[in-house]
């Protein structure tokens, strides 16, 4: 508490204002009961190539806004569960009540690819929010309504929306990196302050801008590098034009710096665990019809720089490709309310100067696969199969990963407890040899909450089996718990952290048992503007890590999320 008090000035006036406003909001907000979710965090890749996803709510790829035209539509929305896996910290389940905002296209909103919800009409990616319904003076009131819909007076559909977000996180680690040489306890405070403005010049054209300030301080803290700290960051700045297309569809083009969350989280995320989120630069084209949609994109990375507005475009790292989605089921299946999507995709990833293990040089990954996800009745699932070809430092690449998350509700209703099982396999081999093919999978920008809350593991040379349970002990409180068991695939290849940094020496010891991770996450949703997340994780070193000199670690984090 003393550390937080003496460090308050470092949050800046903006963060304190968000804190005061958000805490006061419950007095003005109408009651609602968002469903469960929780925030995850993972310490980042130094170059930003691997990422954790935490500070928002569920780990579901959910939509922008949903159109509610009558009470029947709202009842149907309430009955259909979201495609949740283990919930992310700070993020909420998509079963929360909807406003009457209009989704950008006709495809089922759950599958439009705008990222997870964090509240009734709040999204992890703030540009996905639609507050245009507030133009109707009879619309349901919301806190700070005058900031969510500001008429520009230049015609129909012209308005400005402002948003803000503050995340305050306290982190404790008993043995950072499980390394005896760094065995000092870590006590760290991280703050993320963000402001955004969404200017709609008419119904089909808008400009979105977002800035952020991220700070890290404490005892035995992380290095002050660009994924942990940024004095002032231009997080997003893009223009979007929307237009109708043949067949009753809708399309849009987004040009500029933007967050991108359209695809399997095995390889895509916005790096929500680290203090500085991941943004990319370029163009994205999306198009939707009733039963089919696709998006095509060509994006460069962003430099991780701690200086004021120093985050330039990183032309050494690029990601391009196509993601498609088909509606397999949307309604009754064998008497069960169901919604199922099938998403084939192809991504081209290039890092002109990449180093992992003993391999250094140009890393080109042609990544293609498919994702089948959704729910049939009480059964939810998210399955991905991905193959990687290409070349790394002149050596051919032949790698793959398979991800399977599934859970079953034990009763009806959105608050019913769920039991689940998460299984992952990621190929490995080649990073510690001088010749031959590369078999190690590259997770690119994958969401590391699949494995851990911290910088412990990533999807390279790895197998996981993790039974889990999710339940709501009391109203507005959600708990997720998992016992994760991990093995390495290739005994001649080390284990890798989220940052792609190898556990030094594990390539020289025999065995496949890597570790066990026992974790729990509690999320208390005070209202849609304020939530508190508590995370606890015990990492038990398996035979491989123990033989290489690594020891157990206890990790805990407390997070306060404030948004308007």
Coordinates of C-alpha atoms in Angstrom, one line a residue:
X1 CA 0.0 0.0 0.0
X2 CA 2.9 2.4 0.8
X3 CA 4.4 1.7 -2.6
X4 CA 1.1 2.4 -4.3
X5 CA 0.6 5.6 -2.4
X6 CA 4.1 7.0 -3.0
X7 CA 3.9 6.1 -6.7
X8 CA 0.5 7.7 -7.4
X9 CA 2.0 10.7 -9.1
X10 CA 3.5 8.4 -11.7
X11 CA 0.0 7.4 -12.9
X12 CA -0.6 10.9 -14.1
X13 CA -3.7 13.0 -13.8
X14 CA -5.4 11.1 -16.6
X15 CA -5.2 7.7 -14.8
X16 CA -6.5 9.3 -11.6
X17 CA -9.4 10.9 -13.4
X18 CA -10.4 7.5 -14.9
X19 CA -10.2 5.9 -11.5
X20 CA -12.4 8.6 -9.9
X21 CA -15.0 8.6 -12.7
X22 CA -15.2 4.8 -12.9
X23 CA -15.6 4.3 -9.2
X24 CA -18.4 6.8 -9.2
X25 CA -20.2 5.3 -12.1
X26 CA -22.1 2.6 -10.2
X27 CA -24.3 5.4 -8.7
X28 CA -25.4 6.4 -12.1
X29 CA -25.3 3.1 -14.0
X30 CA -28.4 0.9 -14.4
X31 CA -27.9 -2.5 -12.9
X32 CA -26.7 -5.3 -15.2
X33 CA -25.2 -8.7 -14.7
X34 CA -22.4 -9.4 -17.1
X35 CA -21.4 -13.0 -17.3
X36 CA -18.1 -14.4 -16.2
X37 CA -14.7 -13.8 -17.6
X38 CA -11.3 -13.1 -16.3
X39 CA -8.1 -11.4 -17.2
X40 CA -5.0 -13.1 -18.1
X41 CA -1.5 -11.8 -18.3
X42 CA 1.7 -13.0 -19.7
X43 CA 5.0 -11.4 -19.8
X44 CA 5.8 -10.5 -23.4
X45 CA 8.2 -11.3 -26.1
X46 CA 11.0 -8.7 -26.1
X47 CA 10.4 -8.2 -29.8
X48 CA 6.7 -8.5 -29.5
X49 CA 6.5 -11.8 -31.5
X50 CA 4.7 -13.8 -28.8
X51 CA 2.1 -12.4 -26.6
X52 CA -0.2 -13.1 -23.8
X53 CA -3.8 -12.1 -23.6
X54 CA -5.2 -11.0 -20.3
X55 CA -6.4 -7.6 -19.3
X56 CA -9.7 -7.9 -20.8
X57 CA -12.3 -10.5 -20.3
X58 CA -13.1 -13.8 -21.9
X59 CA -10.9 -15.4 -24.4
X60 CA -13.5 -15.5 -27.0
X61 CA -13.5 -14.0 -30.4
X62 CA -16.7 -12.1 -30.1
X63 CA -18.4 -9.4 -32.2
X64 CA -18.6 -5.7 -32.3
X65 CA -22.2 -4.8 -31.5
X66 CA -25.4 -6.6 -31.8
X67 CA -28.7 -5.4 -33.1
X68 CA -31.6 -5.9 -30.8
X69 CA -34.9 -5.1 -32.4
X70 CA -37.3 -6.6 -29.9
X71 CA -37.6 -8.5 -26.7
X72 CA -37.6 -11.8 -28.5
X73 CA -34.2 -11.1 -30.0
X74 CA -32.9 -10.2 -26.6
X75 CA -34.2 -13.4 -25.1
X76 CA -32.6 -15.5 -27.8
X77 CA -29.3 -13.7 -27.2
X78 CA -29.5 -14.4 -23.5
X79 CA -30.2 -18.2 -24.1
X80 CA -27.2 -18.6 -26.5
X81 CA -23.9 -19.0 -24.6
X82 CA -20.8 -17.4 -25.8
X83 CA -18.0 -19.5 -27.2
X84 CA -15.9 -19.1 -24.1
X85 CA -12.8 -20.9 -23.1
X86 CA -10.9 -20.1 -20.0
X87 CA -11.8 -16.5 -19.4
X88 CA -9.2 -13.7 -19.7
X89 CA -8.7 -11.3 -17.0
X90 CA -10.5 -8.0 -17.6
X91 CA -12.8 -9.6 -20.2
X92 CA -16.4 -10.5 -19.9
X93 CA -18.5 -13.3 -21.3
X94 CA -20.5 -12.4 -24.4
X95 CA -23.7 -13.5 -22.9
X96 CA -24.2 -10.1 -21.3
X97 CA -27.3 -8.1 -22.3
X98 CA -27.0 -6.2 -25.5
X99 CA -27.8 -2.7 -26.4
X100 CA -29.4 -1.9 -29.8
X101 CA -26.3 -0.9 -31.6
X102 CA -26.0 -2.0 -35.2
X103 CA -23.3 -4.5 -36.2
X104 CA -21.3 -3.5 -39.2
X105 CA -22.4 -6.4 -41.4
X106 CA -25.0 -9.1 -41.7
X107 CA -22.9 -12.1 -40.6
X108 CA -23.8 -13.5 -37.2
X109 CA -22.2 -11.0 -34.8
X110 CA -20.5 -13.7 -32.7
X111 CA -18.4 -14.6 -35.6
X112 CA -17.6 -11.2 -37.1
X113 CA -14.0 -11.2 -35.8
X114 CA -14.0 -8.0 -33.7
X115 CA -12.6 -9.5 -30.5
X116 CA -14.0 -10.3 -27.0
X117 CA -16.5 -8.2 -25.1
X118 CA -15.6 -6.6 -21.8
X119 CA -19.0 -5.5 -20.7
X120 CA -22.5 -4.8 -22.0
X121 CA -21.4 -2.7 -24.9
X122 CA -17.7 -2.6 -24.2
X123 CA -15.1 -4.5 -26.2
X124 CA -11.4 -5.2 -25.6
X125 CA -10.7 -3.5 -29.0
X126 CA -12.6 -0.2 -28.4
X127 CA -13.2 0.7 -32.0
X128 CA -15.6 -2.3 -32.2
X129 CA -18.1 -0.5 -30.0
X130 CA -21.2 1.1 -31.5
X131 CA -22.9 3.9 -29.6
X132 CA -24.9 5.3 -32.4
X133 CA -28.2 4.1 -30.9
X134 CA -27.8 6.9 -28.3
X135 CA -29.0 9.3 -31.0
X136 CA -32.5 8.3 -29.9
X137 CA -33.3 10.3 -26.8
X138 CA -35.5 7.4 -25.6
X139 CA -32.6 4.9 -25.7
X140 CA -31.6 3.3 -22.5
X141 CA -29.3 5.6 -20.5
X142 CA -25.7 4.8 -19.8
X143 CA -23.0 6.4 -17.6
X144 CA -21.3 9.4 -19.2
X145 CA -23.8 9.3 -22.1
X146 CA -22.7 12.7 -23.2
X147 CA -19.2 11.3 -23.9
X148 CA -20.4 8.2 -25.7
X149 CA -22.5 10.1 -28.2
X150 CA -21.5 13.6 -29.2
X151 CA -23.4 14.9 -32.3
X152 CA -21.0 16.7 -34.7
X153 CA -23.8 18.7 -36.3
X154 CA -22.7 18.0 -39.8
X155 CA -25.4 15.6 -40.8
X156 CA -27.1 12.3 -40.0
X157 CA -24.7 9.7 -38.7
X158 CA -22.0 12.2 -37.7
X159 CA -21.0 11.9 -34.1
X160 CA -18.0 11.4 -31.8
X161 CA -17.4 8.7 -29.2
X162 CA -14.8 9.1 -26.4
X163 CA -13.5 6.2 -24.4
X164 CA -11.0 5.6 -21.6
X165 CA -9.4 2.6 -19.9
X166 CA -7.2 2.2 -16.8
X167 CA -5.6 -1.0 -15.7
X168 CA -3.7 -1.1 -12.4
X169 CA -1.9 -4.4 -11.7
X170 CA 0.1 -5.6 -8.8
X171 CA 2.4 -8.5 -9.5
X172 CA 4.3 -10.9 -7.2
X173 CA 6.7 -13.6 -8.2
X174 CA 8.6 -15.8 -5.7
X175 CA 11.2 -16.8 -8.3
X176 CA 11.1 -14.8 -11.6
X177 CA 11.7 -17.1 -14.6
X178 CA 12.1 -20.1 -12.2
X179 CA 15.8 -19.2 -12.1
X180 CA 17.8 -19.5 -8.9
X181 CA 20.1 -16.8 -10.2
X182 CA 17.1 -14.4 -10.2
X183 CA 15.6 -15.7 -7.1
X184 CA 14.7 -12.4 -5.4
X185 CA 11.0 -11.9 -4.9
X186 CA 9.4 -9.5 -7.4
X187 CA 6.9 -6.9 -6.3
X188 CA 5.8 -4.8 -9.3
X189 CA 3.1 -2.3 -10.1
X190 CA 2.0 -1.8 -13.7
X191 CA -0.4 0.8 -15.0
X192 CA -2.0 1.2 -18.4
X193 CA -3.9 4.4 -19.2
X194 CA -5.6 4.7 -22.6
X195 CA -7.9 7.3 -24.3
X196 CA -9.6 6.9 -27.6
X197 CA -11.8 9.0 -29.9
X198 CA -14.0 7.5 -32.7
X199 CA -15.2 10.2 -35.1
X200 CA -18.0 9.1 -37.4
X201 CA -18.2 11.7 -40.2
X202 CA -21.3 9.8 -41.6
X203 CA -22.7 6.3 -41.5
X204 CA -20.0 4.9 -43.8
X205 CA -16.8 6.8 -42.9
X206 CA -14.9 7.2 -39.6
X207 CA -11.5 8.0 -38.1
X208 CA -10.4 6.3 -34.9
X209 CA -7.4 7.4 -32.7
X210 CA -6.1 6.0 -29.5
X211 CA -3.1 6.9 -27.3
X212 CA -1.7 5.3 -24.2
X213 CA 0.7 5.7 -21.3
X214 CA 2.1 2.5 -19.7
X215 CA 4.3 2.5 -16.6
X216 CA 6.2 -0.2 -14.6
X217 CA 7.8 0.3 -11.2
X218 CA 8.5 -1.7 -8.0
X219 CA 11.2 -4.0 -6.6
X220 CA 13.1 -6.4 -8.8
X221 CA 10.9 -5.3 -11.6
X222 CA 10.9 -6.2 -15.3
X223 CA 13.3 -4.4 -17.6
X224 CA 11.9 -1.1 -18.9
X225 CA 11.6 -2.1 -22.5
X226 CA 9.0 -1.3 -25.0
X227 CA 6.5 -4.1 -24.2
X228 CA 6.4 -3.1 -20.6
X229 CA 6.6 0.7 -20.6
X230 CA 5.8 3.5 -23.0
X231 CA 5.8 7.2 -22.0
X232 CA 3.2 8.0 -24.7
X233 CA 2.2 5.6 -27.4
X234 CA 0.1 6.1 -30.5
X235 CA -1.8 2.9 -30.1
X236 CA -4.2 3.2 -33.0
X237 CA -4.9 5.7 -35.8
X238 CA -6.9 4.6 -38.9
X239 CA -9.6 5.6 -41.3
X240 CA -12.4 3.2 -42.3
X241 CA -14.8 3.4 -45.2
X242 CA -17.8 1.0 -45.4
X243 CA -19.9 0.2 -48.5
X244 CA -22.5 -2.3 -49.7
X245 CA -21.5 -5.2 -51.9
X246 CA -23.5 -7.5 -54.2
X247 CA -25.7 -10.1 -52.7
X248 CA -26.8 -8.1 -49.7
X249 CA -23.4 -7.9 -48.1
X250 CA -21.4 -5.2 -46.4
X251 CA -17.7 -4.4 -46.7
X252 CA -15.2 -2.1 -45.2
X253 CA -11.6 -1.0 -45.7
X254 CA -9.4 0.0 -42.7
X255 CA -6.1 1.9 -43.4
X256 CA -3.6 2.8 -40.7
X257 CA -2.4 1.6 -37.3
X258 CA -4.9 -0.8 -35.8
X259 CA -5.3 -3.7 -33.4
X260 CA -6.1 -7.0 -35.2
X261 CA -7.9 -9.9 -33.6
X262 CA -9.5 -11.8 -36.5
X263 CA -8.4 -15.4 -36.4
X264 CA -7.5 -18.3 -34.1
X265 CA -5.9 -17.1 -30.9
X266 CA -3.3 -19.9 -31.3
X267 CA -1.5 -17.5 -33.6
X268 CA -3.3 -14.1 -33.1
X269 CA -3.8 -11.8 -30.2
X270 CA -3.4 -8.2 -29.2
X271 CA -0.8 -8.9 -26.5
X272 CA -3.1 -8.0 -23.6
X273 CA -0.9 -9.6 -20.9
X274 CA 2.1 -7.3 -21.3
X275 CA 1.6 -3.6 -20.4
X276 CA 1.8 -2.3 -24.0
X277 CA -0.7 -3.9 -26.4
X278 CA 0.3 -5.0 -29.9
X279 CA -0.8 -2.8 -32.8
X280 CA 0.0 -3.3 -36.5
X281 CA 0.2 -1.0 -39.5
X282 CA -1.4 -1.4 -42.9
X283 CA -4.7 -2.2 -44.6
X284 CA -7.5 -4.6 -43.8
X285 CA -10.4 -5.4 -46.1
X286 CA -13.5 -7.1 -44.6
X287 CA -16.6 -8.3 -46.3
X288 CA -19.7 -10.1 -44.9
X289 CA -22.8 -11.8 -46.1
X290 CA -25.5 -13.8 -44.1
X291 CA -23.6 -17.1 -44.2
X292 CA -20.0 -16.2 -45.2
X293 CA -17.4 -13.5 -44.5
X294 CA -13.8 -12.9 -45.3
X295 CA -11.1 -10.5 -44.4
X296 CA -7.8 -9.8 -46.3
X297 CA -5.0 -7.9 -44.7
X298 CA -1.4 -6.7 -45.2
X299 CA 0.2 -5.4 -42.0
X300 CA 3.6 -4.4 -40.7
X301 CA 4.6 -4.5 -37.1
X302 CA 5.1 -1.6 -34.7
X303 CA 8.4 -0.8 -33.0
X304 CA 8.5 -1.2 -29.2
X305 CA 10.0 2.0 -28.0
X306 CA 9.6 3.7 -24.6
X307 CA 10.0 7.3 -25.7
X308 CA 7.2 9.7 -26.4
X309 CA 5.5 8.7 -29.7
X310 CA 8.6 6.7 -30.6
X311 CA 6.7 3.6 -31.8
X312 CA 7.4 3.7 -35.5
X313 CA 6.5 1.1 -38.2
X314 CA 8.6 -2.0 -38.0
X315 CA 9.0 -3.0 -41.7
X316 CA 11.2 -6.0 -40.8
X317 CA 8.1 -7.8 -39.5
X318 CA 5.0 -8.3 -41.6
X319 CA 1.8 -10.3 -41.5
X320 CA -0.6 -10.7 -44.4
X321 CA -3.2 -13.2 -45.5
X322 CA -6.9 -14.1 -45.7
X323 CA -9.3 -15.3 -43.0
X324 CA -12.7 -16.7 -44.0
X325 CA -15.7 -17.9 -42.0
X326 CA -18.7 -20.0 -42.9
X327 CA -21.9 -20.5 -40.8
X328 CA -22.3 -24.3 -40.2
X329 CA -25.2 -24.0 -37.8
X330 CA -27.2 -21.1 -36.4
X331 CA -30.3 -22.3 -34.6
X332 CA -31.7 -25.6 -33.7
X333 CA -29.5 -28.8 -34.1
X334 CA -31.1 -32.0 -32.9
X335 CA -33.3 -30.0 -30.6
X336 CA -30.3 -28.0 -29.2
X337 CA -29.8 -24.3 -29.5
X338 CA -26.5 -24.1 -31.5
X339 CA -24.1 -21.9 -33.3
X340 CA -21.1 -23.3 -35.2
X341 CA -18.5 -21.6 -37.5
X342 CA -15.9 -23.0 -39.7
X343 CA -12.9 -20.7 -40.4
X344 CA -10.3 -21.7 -43.0
X345 CA -7.3 -19.2 -43.2
X346 CA -3.9 -18.5 -44.7
X347 CA -1.3 -16.2 -43.2
X348 CA 2.1 -15.1 -44.6
X349 CA 4.5 -14.1 -41.8
X350 CA 8.0 -12.6 -42.4
X351 CA 10.6 -11.5 -39.9
X352 CA 13.7 -10.4 -41.7
X353 CA 16.0 -10.7 -38.6
X354 CA 14.8 -13.4 -36.2
X355 CA 16.9 -15.4 -33.7
X356 CA 15.8 -18.5 -31.8
X357 CA 18.3 -20.9 -30.3
X358 CA 21.2 -21.4 -32.7
X359 CA 19.2 -20.2 -35.8
X360 CA 19.4 -16.6 -36.9
X361 CA 18.2 -15.0 -40.1
X362 CA 15.1 -14.5 -42.2
X363 CA 12.1 -16.4 -40.9
X364 CA 9.3 -16.9 -43.4
X365 CA 6.2 -18.8 -42.3
X366 CA 3.4 -19.8 -44.6
X367 CA 0.7 -20.7 -42.1
X368 CA -2.5 -22.3 -43.2
X369 CA -5.2 -24.2 -41.4
X370 CA -8.8 -24.2 -40.1
X371 CA -10.8 -23.5 -37.0
X372 CA -14.1 -25.1 -36.0
X373 CA -15.7 -23.4 -33.1
X374 CA -19.0 -22.7 -31.4
X375 CA -21.5 -24.5 -29.3
X376 CA -24.1 -27.2 -29.6
X377 CA -26.5 -26.9 -26.7
X378 CA -24.4 -26.9 -23.5
X379 CA -21.2 -28.2 -25.2
X380 CA -18.8 -25.5 -26.3
X381 CA -15.6 -26.1 -28.4
X382 CA -12.8 -24.3 -30.2
X383 CA -10.6 -26.5 -32.3
X384 CA -7.8 -25.4 -34.6
X385 CA -5.4 -27.4 -36.8
X386 CA -2.5 -25.4 -38.3
X387 CA 0.4 -26.3 -40.7
X388 CA 3.5 -24.1 -41.3
X389 CA 5.8 -24.2 -44.3
X390 CA 8.4 -21.8 -45.4
X391 CA 12.1 -21.3 -44.6
X392 CA 14.2 -20.0 -41.7
X393 CA 17.8 -18.9 -42.3
X394 CA 17.7 -20.9 -45.6
X395 CA 16.5 -24.1 -44.0
X396 CA 13.0 -25.5 -44.9
X397 CA 10.2 -25.3 -42.3
X398 CA 7.8 -28.1 -41.6
X399 CA 5.8 -27.5 -38.4
X400 CA 2.3 -27.8 -37.0
X401 CA 0.1 -27.3 -34.0
X402 CA -3.3 -28.7 -32.9
X403 CA -5.4 -27.0 -30.3
X404 CA -8.6 -28.4 -28.8
X405 CA -10.6 -26.6 -26.1
X406 CA -14.0 -27.9 -25.0
X407 CA -16.3 -27.6 -22.1
X408 CA -19.7 -28.8 -20.9
X409 CA -22.2 -26.8 -18.8
X410 CA -23.6 -28.9 -15.9
X411 CA -26.9 -27.1 -16.0
X412 CA -28.9 -24.6 -18.0
X413 CA -28.3 -20.8 -17.8
X414 CA -25.4 -18.6 -18.4
X415 CA -24.1 -18.9 -14.8
X416 CA -24.1 -22.7 -14.8
X417 CA -20.8 -24.4 -13.8
X418 CA -18.7 -25.8 -16.6
X419 CA -16.1 -28.6 -16.7
X420 CA -13.6 -28.5 -19.6
X421 CA -10.5 -30.0 -21.1
X422 CA -7.8 -28.1 -23.0
X423 CA -5.3 -30.1 -25.1
X424 CA -2.4 -28.6 -27.2
X425 CA 0.3 -30.1 -29.4
X426 CA 3.0 -28.0 -31.0
X427 CA 5.8 -29.5 -33.0
X428 CA 9.5 -28.9 -32.1
X429 CA 13.0 -29.5 -33.3
X430 CA 15.7 -27.8 -35.4
X431 CA 16.5 -24.7 -33.4
X432 CA 19.5 -26.4 -31.8
X433 CA 20.9 -28.1 -34.9
X434 CA 23.0 -26.5 -37.8
X435 CA 21.4 -28.4 -40.7
X436 CA 18.1 -30.0 -41.7
X437 CA 14.5 -28.8 -41.6
X438 CA 13.0 -26.7 -38.9
X439 CA 10.1 -28.5 -37.1
X440 CA 9.5 -26.0 -34.3
X441 CA 6.2 -24.1 -34.7
X442 CA 6.2 -20.3 -34.6
X443 CA 3.1 -19.0 -32.6
X444 CA 3.6 -15.6 -34.2
X445 CA 1.3 -13.4 -32.0
X446 CA -0.5 -16.2 -30.2
X447 CA -2.5 -15.6 -26.9
X448 CA -0.3 -17.1 -24.2
X449 CA -3.2 -17.5 -21.8
X450 CA -3.6 -20.8 -23.5
X451 CA -0.8 -22.0 -21.3
X452 CA 0.0 -19.7 -18.4
X453 CA -0.6 -16.2 -16.9
X454 CA 3.0 -15.3 -17.1
X455 CA 6.2 -15.7 -19.2
X456 CA 6.4 -19.4 -18.5
X457 CA 5.7 -21.3 -21.7
X458 CA 4.7 -20.8 -25.3
X459 CA 3.5 -23.1 -28.1
X460 CA 6.9 -24.4 -29.3
X461 CA 8.0 -28.1 -28.8
X462 CA 5.1 -28.6 -26.4
X463 CA 2.2 -30.8 -25.4
X464 CA -0.5 -29.9 -22.9
X465 CA -3.4 -31.6 -21.2
X466 CA -5.4 -29.4 -18.8
X467 CA -8.7 -30.3 -17.1
X468 CA -10.5 -27.2 -15.8
X469 CA -13.6 -25.9 -14.2
X470 CA -15.5 -22.6 -14.3
X471 CA -18.2 -21.5 -11.9
X472 CA -19.9 -18.5 -10.3
X473 CA -19.9 -18.9 -6.5
X474 CA -21.9 -15.7 -6.0
X475 CA -23.5 -13.2 -8.3
X476 CA -21.0 -11.3 -10.6
X477 CA -18.1 -13.4 -9.4
X478 CA -16.5 -15.9 -11.8
X479 CA -13.8 -18.4 -10.9
X480 CA -11.7 -20.4 -13.4
X481 CA -9.3 -23.1 -12.2
X482 CA -7.0 -25.5 -14.2
X483 CA -4.4 -28.1 -13.6
X484 CA -2.1 -28.1 -16.6
X485 CA 0.3 -30.9 -17.4
X486 CA 3.1 -30.1 -19.9
X487 CA 5.6 -32.2 -21.8
X488 CA 8.1 -31.4 -24.5
X489 CA 8.0 -33.2 -27.9
X490 CA 11.6 -33.3 -28.9
X491 CA 14.1 -34.2 -26.2
X492 CA 17.0 -32.5 -28.1
X493 CA 15.1 -29.2 -28.2
X494 CA 14.7 -26.9 -25.1
X495 CA 11.5 -25.5 -23.6
X496 CA 10.6 -21.9 -24.5
X497 CA 9.2 -19.0 -22.6
X498 CA 6.5 -16.6 -24.0
X499 CA 9.3 -14.4 -25.3
X500 CA 10.7 -17.3 -27.3
X501 CA 13.7 -17.3 -24.9
X502 CA 14.8 -20.9 -24.3
X503 CA 15.2 -22.4 -20.8
X504 CA 19.0 -22.6 -21.1
X505 CA 20.4 -26.1 -20.6
X506 CA 17.1 -28.0 -21.1
X507 CA 18.4 -29.1 -24.5
X508 CA 21.2 -30.9 -22.7
X509 CA 19.1 -33.1 -20.4
X510 CA 16.9 -36.1 -21.1
X511 CA 13.3 -36.4 -20.3
X512 CA 9.9 -35.1 -21.6
X513 CA 8.1 -34.1 -18.4
X514 CA 8.3 -30.3 -18.4
X515 CA 6.2 -28.9 -15.6
X516 CA 2.8 -28.7 -14.0
X517 CA 0.9 -25.4 -13.8
X518 CA -1.9 -25.1 -11.2
X519 CA -3.7 -21.8 -11.7
X520 CA -6.9 -20.0 -10.6
X521 CA -8.4 -16.8 -11.7
X522 CA -11.3 -14.9 -10.0
X523 CA -13.1 -12.0 -11.6
X524 CA -15.5 -9.8 -9.8
X525 CA -17.6 -7.7 -12.1
X526 CA -18.8 -4.8 -10.0
X527 CA -20.5 -3.3 -13.0
X528 CA -19.7 -3.0 -16.7
X529 CA -17.3 -0.2 -15.9
X530 CA -15.4 -1.6 -13.0
X531 CA -14.0 -5.1 -12.4
X532 CA -11.4 -6.7 -10.1
X533 CA -9.3 -9.8 -11.1
X534 CA -7.2 -12.0 -8.8
X535 CA -4.8 -14.5 -10.3
X536 CA -2.7 -17.2 -8.6
X537 CA -0.4 -19.7 -10.3
X538 CA 1.9 -22.3 -8.9
X539 CA 4.5 -23.6 -11.4
X540 CA 6.0 -26.9 -10.4
X541 CA 9.2 -27.7 -12.3
X542 CA 9.1 -31.1 -14.0
X543 CA 12.1 -33.5 -14.5
X544 CA 13.4 -31.6 -17.5
X545 CA 13.5 -28.2 -15.8
X546 CA 14.7 -29.7 -12.5
X547 CA 17.6 -31.4 -14.2
X548 CA 18.6 -28.1 -15.8
X549 CA 18.6 -26.3 -12.5
X550 CA 15.2 -24.5 -12.6
X551 CA 12.9 -24.4 -9.5
X552 CA 9.2 -23.9 -8.7
X553 CA 7.6 -20.5 -8.8
X554 CA 4.6 -18.9 -7.2
X555 CA 2.9 -16.1 -9.0
X556 CA 0.1 -13.8 -8.0
X557 CA -1.5 -10.7 -9.5
X558 CA -4.3 -8.3 -8.5
X559 CA -5.8 -6.1 -11.2
X560 CA -8.3 -3.3 -11.2
X561 CA -10.0 -2.5 -14.5
X562 CA -11.7 0.8 -15.1
X563 CA -13.4 1.8 -18.4
X564 CA -15.8 4.3 -19.8

